[in-house]
Amino acid sequence: MPCKRLIFLGPPGSGKGTQATRMSDRFGLVAMSSGDTLRNEIKADSEVGNKAKQYVQAGTLVPDDVITGVMLSAIGKLPPNTGFILDGFPRTVPQAESLAVGLEDANMTIDAAIDFQIGDDLIVERIVSRRVCSNCGATYNVRFFPPHKDGVCDKCGGEVIQRVDDREDVIKTRLETYRLQTAPLIEFYSRRGLLCTVDASPEAEAVAEQVVGKIEALG
Ligand code: AMP
């Protein structure tokens, strides 16, 4: 399959991060999570991390110029003809516009934006039971997919924690932020003929099958 450049859109907790990891393994694409990138910058106490920290903790969006700079620079460092999945970026129309310009300058185009559709009830249920490895970012779920040893990552032995922004009070802000600032991207990519949708409510395996179908249909 020729290299593909994809955007995974969807509310927090829709499982797009899980599917980005799966699809990157399956199709040899680089999964680029804007949230993981920011959390790593915060952990490293970098300049970008310090700019982003207050927003990430509050569940609001980091300023467009900060995240766009970080993500375009990461894309620019990929070897030529590398396919990728953008997970969590863009999240506003101005970010999508800057991405389009940045890619055009580098002679690249997006092949599809895949929207992960799911209702709010399921989102909250999934996020409050979500846990992540503080070292490698692997995700778990205390109810459906706990680590084998409590609090310890199966993959790297790192500490498995709850993200500060996965607590119930912050989730509400994140969902509102999504509706107001990110949902308009569905229309943005639909108008450009790039939108595909998947039903993100079933368990991960069934969602993966749908996503594989959408990617394979791109040719
Ligand atoms: P995520 O891991 O994708 O849920 O992102 C966690 C947090 O990182 C978000 O709540 C935002 O504060 C920040 N963030 C991630 N991606 C973006 C983006 N594209 N634009 C602005 N803020 C972002």
PDB file of C-alpha atoms and ligand atoms in Angstrom:
ATOM      1  CA  MET A   1       0.000   0.000   0.000  1.00  0.00           C
ATOM      2  CA  PRO A   2       1.399   3.460  -0.903  1.00  0.00           C
ATOM      3  CA  CYS A   3       2.162   5.702   2.088  1.00  0.00           C
ATOM      4  CA  LYS A   4      -0.968   7.111   3.666  1.00  0.00           C
ATOM      5  CA  ARG A   5      -1.421  10.327   5.600  1.00  0.00           C
ATOM      6  CA  LEU A   6      -4.405  10.223   7.896  1.00  0.00           C
ATOM      7  CA  ILE A   7      -6.137  12.331  10.526  1.00  0.00           C
ATOM      8  CA  PHE A   8      -8.040  10.647  13.374  1.00  0.00           C
ATOM      9  CA  LEU A   9     -10.832  12.931  14.582  1.00  0.00           C
ATOM     10  CA  GLY A  10     -13.191  12.342  17.474  1.00  0.00           C
ATOM     11  CA  PRO A  11     -13.979  13.331  21.041  1.00  0.00           C
ATOM     12  CA  PRO A  12     -11.712  12.416  23.957  1.00  0.00           C
ATOM     13  CA  GLY A  13     -12.295   8.783  24.909  1.00  0.00           C
ATOM     14  CA  SER A  14     -13.489   7.756  21.454  1.00  0.00           C
ATOM     15  CA  GLY A  15     -10.586   5.315  21.195  1.00  0.00           C
ATOM     16  CA  LYS A  16      -8.740   7.107  18.408  1.00  0.00           C
ATOM     17  CA  GLY A  17      -5.416   6.796  20.264  1.00  0.00           C
ATOM     18  CA  THR A  18      -5.860   3.041  20.677  1.00  0.00           C
ATOM     19  CA  GLN A  19      -6.726   2.696  16.997  1.00  0.00           C
ATOM     20  CA  ALA A  20      -3.840   4.946  15.922  1.00  0.00           C
ATOM     21  CA  THR A  21      -1.437   2.550  17.656  1.00  0.00           C
ATOM     22  CA  ARG A  22      -3.121  -0.493  16.086  1.00  0.00           C
ATOM     23  CA  MET A  23      -3.188   0.980  12.581  1.00  0.00           C
ATOM     24  CA  SER A  24       0.397   2.139  12.837  1.00  0.00           C
ATOM     25  CA  ASP A  25       1.421  -1.484  13.548  1.00  0.00           C
ATOM     26  CA  ARG A  26      -0.822  -2.893  10.848  1.00  0.00           C
ATOM     27  CA  PHE A  27       0.013  -0.466   8.012  1.00  0.00           C
ATOM     28  CA  GLY A  28       3.510   0.689   9.018  1.00  0.00           C
ATOM     29  CA  LEU A  29       2.401   4.278   9.638  1.00  0.00           C
ATOM     30  CA  VAL A  30       3.897   6.606  12.255  1.00  0.00           C
ATOM     31  CA  ALA A  31       1.296   7.429  14.946  1.00  0.00           C
ATOM     32  CA  MET A  32       1.706  11.036  16.075  1.00  0.00           C
ATOM     33  CA  SER A  33      -0.358  11.913  19.152  1.00  0.00           C
ATOM     34  CA  SER A  34      -0.483  15.613  19.955  1.00  0.00           C
ATOM     35  CA  GLY A  35      -1.572  14.835  23.542  1.00  0.00           C
ATOM     36  CA  ASP A  36       1.360  12.435  24.131  1.00  0.00           C
ATOM     37  CA  THR A  37       3.736  14.951  22.559  1.00  0.00           C
ATOM     38  CA  LEU A  38       2.536  17.682  24.926  1.00  0.00           C
ATOM     39  CA  ARG A  39       2.652  15.394  27.975  1.00  0.00           C
ATOM     40  CA  ASN A  40       6.259  14.489  27.096  1.00  0.00           C
ATOM     41  CA  GLU A  41       7.171  18.180  26.748  1.00  0.00           C
ATOM     42  CA  ILE A  42       5.552  18.884  30.140  1.00  0.00           C
ATOM     43  CA  LYS A  43       7.455  15.994  31.729  1.00  0.00           C
ATOM     44  CA  ALA A  44      10.702  17.294  30.231  1.00  0.00           C
ATOM     45  CA  ASP A  45       9.927  20.767  31.652  1.00  0.00           C
ATOM     46  CA  SER A  46      10.653  22.275  28.209  1.00  0.00           C
ATOM     47  CA  GLU A  47       9.611  25.732  27.012  1.00  0.00           C
ATOM     48  CA  VAL A  48       6.695  24.228  25.021  1.00  0.00           C
ATOM     49  CA  GLY A  49       5.788  22.096  28.033  1.00  0.00           C
ATOM     50  CA  ASN A  50       5.623  25.144  30.280  1.00  0.00           C
ATOM     51  CA  LYS A  51       3.420  26.974  27.773  1.00  0.00           C
ATOM     52  CA  ALA A  52       1.082  23.968  27.475  1.00  0.00           C
ATOM     53  CA  LYS A  53       0.819  22.730  31.067  1.00  0.00           C
ATOM     54  CA  GLN A  54      -2.007  24.910  32.424  1.00  0.00           C
ATOM     55  CA  TYR A  55      -4.231  24.192  29.402  1.00  0.00           C
ATOM     56  CA  VAL A  56      -3.656  20.432  29.405  1.00  0.00           C
ATOM     57  CA  GLN A  57      -4.422  20.196  33.116  1.00  0.00           C
ATOM     58  CA  ALA A  58      -7.611  22.261  32.746  1.00  0.00           C
ATOM     59  CA  GLY A  59      -8.828  20.311  29.698  1.00  0.00           C
ATOM     60  CA  THR A  60      -8.801  23.371  27.427  1.00  0.00           C
ATOM     61  CA  LEU A  61      -6.866  23.772  24.196  1.00  0.00           C
ATOM     62  CA  VAL A  62      -3.233  24.819  23.993  1.00  0.00           C
ATOM     63  CA  PRO A  63      -2.890  27.937  21.753  1.00  0.00           C
ATOM     64  CA  ASP A  64      -2.973  27.121  18.035  1.00  0.00           C
ATOM     65  CA  ASP A  65       0.492  28.513  17.280  1.00  0.00           C
ATOM     66  CA  VAL A  66       2.129  26.385  20.009  1.00  0.00           C
ATOM     67  CA  ILE A  67       0.638  23.037  18.961  1.00  0.00           C
ATOM     68  CA  THR A  68       0.860  23.762  15.232  1.00  0.00           C
ATOM     69  CA  GLY A  69       4.566  24.586  15.557  1.00  0.00           C
ATOM     70  CA  VAL A  70       5.233  21.368  17.474  1.00  0.00           C
ATOM     71  CA  MET A  71       3.289  19.084  15.125  1.00  0.00           C
ATOM     72  CA  LEU A  72       4.516  20.597  11.836  1.00  0.00           C
ATOM     73  CA  SER A  73       8.063  20.362  13.074  1.00  0.00           C
ATOM     74  CA  ALA A  74       7.544  16.675  14.007  1.00  0.00           C
ATOM     75  CA  ILE A  75       6.080  15.967  10.550  1.00  0.00           C
ATOM     76  CA  GLY A  76       9.025  17.770   8.952  1.00  0.00           C
ATOM     77  CA  LYS A  77      11.454  15.425  10.720  1.00  0.00           C
ATOM     78  CA  LEU A  78       9.926  12.244   9.243  1.00  0.00           C
ATOM     79  CA  PRO A  79      11.939  10.513   6.521  1.00  0.00           C
ATOM     80  CA  PRO A  80      10.578  11.198   2.993  1.00  0.00           C
ATOM     81  CA  ASN A  81       7.548   9.131   1.957  1.00  0.00           C
ATOM     82  CA  THR A  82       6.650   8.151   5.499  1.00  0.00           C
ATOM     83  CA  GLY A  83       2.939   7.603   6.084  1.00  0.00           C
ATOM     84  CA  PHE A  84       1.494   8.919   9.331  1.00  0.00           C
ATOM     85  CA  ILE A  85      -1.597   9.179  11.516  1.00  0.00           C
ATOM     86  CA  LEU A  86      -2.289  12.474  13.259  1.00  0.00           C
ATOM     87  CA  ASP A  87      -4.084  11.625  16.495  1.00  0.00           C
ATOM     88  CA  GLY A  88      -5.585  14.677  18.206  1.00  0.00           C
ATOM     89  CA  PHE A  89      -4.272  17.249  15.726  1.00  0.00           C
ATOM     90  CA  PRO A  90      -5.721  19.375  14.218  1.00  0.00           C
ATOM     91  CA  ARG A  91      -8.351  20.294  16.820  1.00  0.00           C
ATOM     92  CA  THR A  92      -9.488  23.702  15.525  1.00  0.00           C
ATOM     93  CA  VAL A  93     -10.224  25.112  12.069  1.00  0.00           C
ATOM     94  CA  PRO A  94      -7.176  27.456  12.203  1.00  0.00           C
ATOM     95  CA  GLN A  95      -4.971  24.423  13.046  1.00  0.00           C
ATOM     96  CA  ALA A  96      -6.449  22.525  10.080  1.00  0.00           C
ATOM     97  CA  GLU A  97      -5.752  25.489   7.811  1.00  0.00           C
ATOM     98  CA  SER A  98      -2.146  25.783   9.033  1.00  0.00           C
ATOM     99  CA  LEU A  99      -1.686  22.038   8.578  1.00  0.00           C
ATOM    100  CA  ALA A 100      -2.947  22.236   4.993  1.00  0.00           C
ATOM    101  CA  VAL A 101      -0.490  25.062   4.214  1.00  0.00           C
ATOM    102  CA  GLY A 102       2.413  23.274   5.964  1.00  0.00           C
ATOM    103  CA  LEU A 103       1.755  20.045   4.075  1.00  0.00           C
ATOM    104  CA  GLU A 104       1.356  21.814   0.756  1.00  0.00           C
ATOM    105  CA  ASP A 105       4.740  23.500   1.269  1.00  0.00           C
ATOM    106  CA  ALA A 106       6.212  20.028   1.783  1.00  0.00           C
ATOM    107  CA  ASN A 107       4.340  18.586  -1.231  1.00  0.00           C
ATOM    108  CA  MET A 108       2.200  16.328   0.915  1.00  0.00           C
ATOM    109  CA  THR A 109      -1.569  15.810   1.108  1.00  0.00           C
ATOM    110  CA  ILE A 110      -3.961  14.221   3.573  1.00  0.00           C
ATOM    111  CA  ASP A 111      -5.645  11.058   2.241  1.00  0.00           C
ATOM    112  CA  ALA A 112      -8.503  10.917   4.753  1.00  0.00           C
ATOM    113  CA  ALA A 113      -9.851  12.221   8.041  1.00  0.00           C
ATOM    114  CA  ILE A 114     -11.504   9.397   9.980  1.00  0.00           C
ATOM    115  CA  ASP A 115     -14.141  10.544  12.469  1.00  0.00           C
ATOM    116  CA  PHE A 116     -14.721   8.292  15.510  1.00  0.00           C
ATOM    117  CA  GLN A 117     -18.407   8.699  16.428  1.00  0.00           C
ATOM    118  CA  ILE A 118     -19.590   7.929  19.955  1.00  0.00           C
ATOM    119  CA  GLY A 119     -22.171   9.206  22.482  1.00  0.00           C
ATOM    120  CA  ASP A 120     -21.280  11.211  25.617  1.00  0.00           C
ATOM    121  CA  ASP A 121     -22.428   8.539  28.129  1.00  0.00           C
ATOM    122  CA  LEU A 122     -19.975   5.984  26.824  1.00  0.00           C
ATOM    123  CA  ILE A 123     -17.197   8.572  26.666  1.00  0.00           C
ATOM    124  CA  VAL A 124     -17.448   9.457  30.347  1.00  0.00           C
ATOM    125  CA  GLU A 125     -17.662   5.789  31.330  1.00  0.00           C
ATOM    126  CA  ARG A 126     -14.554   4.980  29.299  1.00  0.00           C
ATOM    127  CA  ILE A 127     -12.475   7.943  30.400  1.00  0.00           C
ATOM    128  CA  VAL A 128     -13.012   7.617  34.149  1.00  0.00           C
ATOM    129  CA  SER A 129     -11.803   4.024  34.018  1.00  0.00           C
ATOM    130  CA  ARG A 130      -8.901   4.795  31.642  1.00  0.00           C
ATOM    131  CA  ARG A 131      -5.355   4.493  32.968  1.00  0.00           C
ATOM    132  CA  VAL A 132      -2.095   5.227  31.152  1.00  0.00           C
ATOM    133  CA  CYS A 133       1.534   4.285  31.563  1.00  0.00           C
ATOM    134  CA  SER A 134       3.402   7.380  32.740  1.00  0.00           C
ATOM    135  CA  ASN A 135       6.486   6.110  30.922  1.00  0.00           C
ATOM    136  CA  CYS A 136       5.443   4.741  27.484  1.00  0.00           C
ATOM    137  CA  GLY A 137       1.843   6.045  27.191  1.00  0.00           C
ATOM    138  CA  ALA A 138       0.255   2.572  26.792  1.00  0.00           C
ATOM    139  CA  THR A 139      -3.436   2.733  27.704  1.00  0.00           C
ATOM    140  CA  TYR A 140      -5.409   0.444  29.998  1.00  0.00           C
ATOM    141  CA  ASN A 141      -8.927   0.340  31.397  1.00  0.00           C
ATOM    142  CA  VAL A 142      -9.472  -0.709  35.005  1.00  0.00           C
ATOM    143  CA  ARG A 143     -12.727  -2.444  34.067  1.00  0.00           C
ATOM    144  CA  PHE A 144     -12.120  -4.016  30.671  1.00  0.00           C
ATOM    145  CA  PHE A 145      -8.363  -4.139  30.148  1.00  0.00           C
ATOM    146  CA  PRO A 146      -6.346  -3.755  33.367  1.00  0.00           C
ATOM    147  CA  PRO A 147      -2.561  -4.291  33.441  1.00  0.00           C
ATOM    148  CA  HIS A 148      -1.619  -7.816  34.583  1.00  0.00           C
ATOM    149  CA  LYS A 149      -0.005  -6.423  37.731  1.00  0.00           C
ATOM    150  CA  ASP A 150      -1.921  -3.609  39.412  1.00  0.00           C
ATOM    151  CA  GLY A 151      -0.342  -0.205  38.634  1.00  0.00           C
ATOM    152  CA  VAL A 152       2.483  -1.638  36.500  1.00  0.00           C
ATOM    153  CA  CYS A 153       2.685  -1.364  32.699  1.00  0.00           C
ATOM    154  CA  ASP A 154       2.718  -4.741  30.898  1.00  0.00           C
ATOM    155  CA  LYS A 155       4.875  -3.308  28.120  1.00  0.00           C
ATOM    156  CA  CYS A 156       7.631  -1.382  29.925  1.00  0.00           C
ATOM    157  CA  GLY A 157       7.157  -1.852  33.693  1.00  0.00           C
ATOM    158  CA  GLY A 158       6.398   1.882  34.088  1.00  0.00           C
ATOM    159  CA  GLU A 159       3.877   3.242  36.566  1.00  0.00           C
ATOM    160  CA  VAL A 160       0.240   3.072  35.399  1.00  0.00           C
ATOM    161  CA  ILE A 161      -1.664   6.175  36.519  1.00  0.00           C
ATOM    162  CA  GLN A 162      -4.850   8.143  35.918  1.00  0.00           C
ATOM    163  CA  ARG A 163      -4.253  11.298  33.855  1.00  0.00           C
ATOM    164  CA  VAL A 164      -5.127  14.468  35.821  1.00  0.00           C
ATOM    165  CA  ASP A 165      -7.422  15.501  32.970  1.00  0.00           C
ATOM    166  CA  ASP A 166      -9.249  12.136  33.005  1.00  0.00           C
ATOM    167  CA  ARG A 167     -11.043  13.048  36.248  1.00  0.00           C
ATOM    168  CA  GLU A 168     -14.780  13.577  35.923  1.00  0.00           C
ATOM    169  CA  ASP A 169     -14.790  17.375  36.485  1.00  0.00           C
ATOM    170  CA  VAL A 170     -12.211  17.974  33.737  1.00  0.00           C
ATOM    171  CA  ILE A 171     -13.897  15.591  31.287  1.00  0.00           C
ATOM    172  CA  LYS A 172     -16.913  17.908  31.099  1.00  0.00           C
ATOM    173  CA  THR A 173     -14.688  20.809  30.014  1.00  0.00           C
ATOM    174  CA  ARG A 174     -12.928  18.607  27.464  1.00  0.00           C
ATOM    175  CA  LEU A 175     -16.241  17.523  25.934  1.00  0.00           C
ATOM    176  CA  GLU A 176     -17.471  21.123  25.714  1.00  0.00           C
ATOM    177  CA  THR A 177     -14.171  22.158  24.166  1.00  0.00           C
ATOM    178  CA  TYR A 178     -14.540  19.347  21.646  1.00  0.00           C
ATOM    179  CA  ARG A 179     -18.062  20.357  20.628  1.00  0.00           C
ATOM    180  CA  LEU A 180     -17.240  24.029  20.278  1.00  0.00           C
ATOM    181  CA  GLN A 181     -13.778  23.950  18.744  1.00  0.00           C
ATOM    182  CA  THR A 182     -13.112  20.525  17.214  1.00  0.00           C
ATOM    183  CA  ALA A 183     -16.476  19.275  15.915  1.00  0.00           C
ATOM    184  CA  PRO A 184     -16.464  21.970  13.138  1.00  0.00           C
ATOM    185  CA  LEU A 185     -13.584  20.018  11.577  1.00  0.00           C
ATOM    186  CA  ILE A 186     -16.056  17.312  10.564  1.00  0.00           C
ATOM    187  CA  GLU A 187     -17.649  19.811   8.191  1.00  0.00           C
ATOM    188  CA  PHE A 188     -14.204  21.163   7.187  1.00  0.00           C
ATOM    189  CA  TYR A 189     -12.972  17.751   5.982  1.00  0.00           C
ATOM    190  CA  SER A 190     -16.354  16.704   4.626  1.00  0.00           C
ATOM    191  CA  ARG A 191     -16.360  19.730   2.301  1.00  0.00           C
ATOM    192  CA  ARG A 192     -12.944  18.683   1.035  1.00  0.00           C
ATOM    193  CA  GLY A 193     -14.166  15.143   0.300  1.00  0.00           C
ATOM    194  CA  LEU A 194     -11.807  13.630   2.889  1.00  0.00           C
ATOM    195  CA  LEU A 195     -14.185  12.547   5.649  1.00  0.00           C
ATOM    196  CA  CYS A 196     -14.822   8.907   6.607  1.00  0.00           C
ATOM    197  CA  THR A 197     -16.779   7.895   9.713  1.00  0.00           C
ATOM    198  CA  VAL A 198     -16.631   4.857  11.968  1.00  0.00           C
ATOM    199  CA  ASP A 199     -18.901   3.782  14.824  1.00  0.00           C
ATOM    200  CA  ALA A 200     -16.551   3.993  17.825  1.00  0.00           C
ATOM    201  CA  SER A 201     -19.003   2.550  20.368  1.00  0.00           C
ATOM    202  CA  PRO A 202     -18.228  -1.198  20.081  1.00  0.00           C
ATOM    203  CA  GLU A 203     -15.156  -2.785  21.656  1.00  0.00           C
ATOM    204  CA  ALA A 204     -11.725  -2.076  20.157  1.00  0.00           C
ATOM    205  CA  GLU A 205     -11.502  -5.125  17.881  1.00  0.00           C
ATOM    206  CA  ALA A 206     -14.779  -4.303  16.107  1.00  0.00           C
ATOM    207  CA  VAL A 207     -13.767  -0.653  15.682  1.00  0.00           C
ATOM    208  CA  ALA A 208     -10.384  -1.763  14.308  1.00  0.00           C
ATOM    209  CA  GLU A 209     -12.103  -3.832  11.614  1.00  0.00           C
ATOM    210  CA  GLN A 210     -14.042  -0.785  10.438  1.00  0.00           C
ATOM    211  CA  VAL A 211     -10.927   1.414  10.415  1.00  0.00           C
ATOM    212  CA  VAL A 212      -8.928  -1.179   8.455  1.00  0.00           C
ATOM    213  CA  GLY A 213     -11.763  -1.273   5.910  1.00  0.00           C
ATOM    214  CA  LYS A 214     -11.690   2.516   5.513  1.00  0.00           C
ATOM    215  CA  ILE A 215      -7.909   2.625   5.106  1.00  0.00           C
ATOM    216  CA  GLU A 216      -7.819  -0.263   2.634  1.00  0.00           C
ATOM    217  CA  ALA A 217     -10.576   1.403   0.599  1.00  0.00           C
ATOM    218  CA  LEU A 218      -8.247   4.385   0.041  1.00  0.00           C
ATOM    219  CA  GLY A 219      -6.248   2.138  -2.312  1.00  0.00           C
TER     220      GLY A 219
HETATM  221  P1  AMP B   1      -5.430  14.186  24.310  1.00  0.00           P
HETATM  222  O1  AMP B   1      -4.395  13.275  24.869  1.00  0.00           O
HETATM  223  O2  AMP B   1      -5.514  14.131  22.815  1.00  0.00           O
HETATM  224  O3  AMP B   1      -6.782  14.025  24.971  1.00  0.00           O
HETATM  225  O4  AMP B   1      -4.940  15.682  24.648  1.00  0.00           O
HETATM  226  C1  AMP B   1      -4.753  16.101  25.985  1.00  0.00           C
HETATM  227  C2  AMP B   1      -4.708  17.609  26.065  1.00  0.00           C
HETATM  228  O5  AMP B   1      -3.610  18.110  25.276  1.00  0.00           O
HETATM  229  C3  AMP B   1      -5.930  18.335  25.518  1.00  0.00           C
HETATM  230  O6  AMP B   1      -6.991  18.395  26.461  1.00  0.00           O
HETATM  231  C4  AMP B   1      -5.333  19.718  25.218  1.00  0.00           C
HETATM  232  O7  AMP B   1      -5.138  20.458  26.412  1.00  0.00           O
HETATM  233  C5  AMP B   1      -3.961  19.353  24.672  1.00  0.00           C
HETATM  234  N1  AMP B   1      -3.985  19.155  23.198  1.00  0.00           N
HETATM  235  C6  AMP B   1      -3.764  17.992  22.521  1.00  0.00           C
HETATM  236  N2  AMP B   1      -3.868  18.189  21.190  1.00  0.00           N
HETATM  237  C7  AMP B   1      -4.158  19.501  21.025  1.00  0.00           C
HETATM  238  C8  AMP B   1      -4.412  20.313  19.886  1.00  0.00           C
HETATM  239  N3  AMP B   1      -4.395  19.810  18.640  1.00  0.00           N
HETATM  240  N4  AMP B   1      -4.687  21.623  20.094  1.00  0.00           N
HETATM  241  C9  AMP B   1      -4.703  22.162  21.330  1.00  0.00           C
HETATM  242  N5  AMP B   1      -4.499  21.443  22.457  1.00  0.00           N
HETATM  243  C10 AMP B   1      -4.225  20.120  22.307  1.00  0.00           C
END
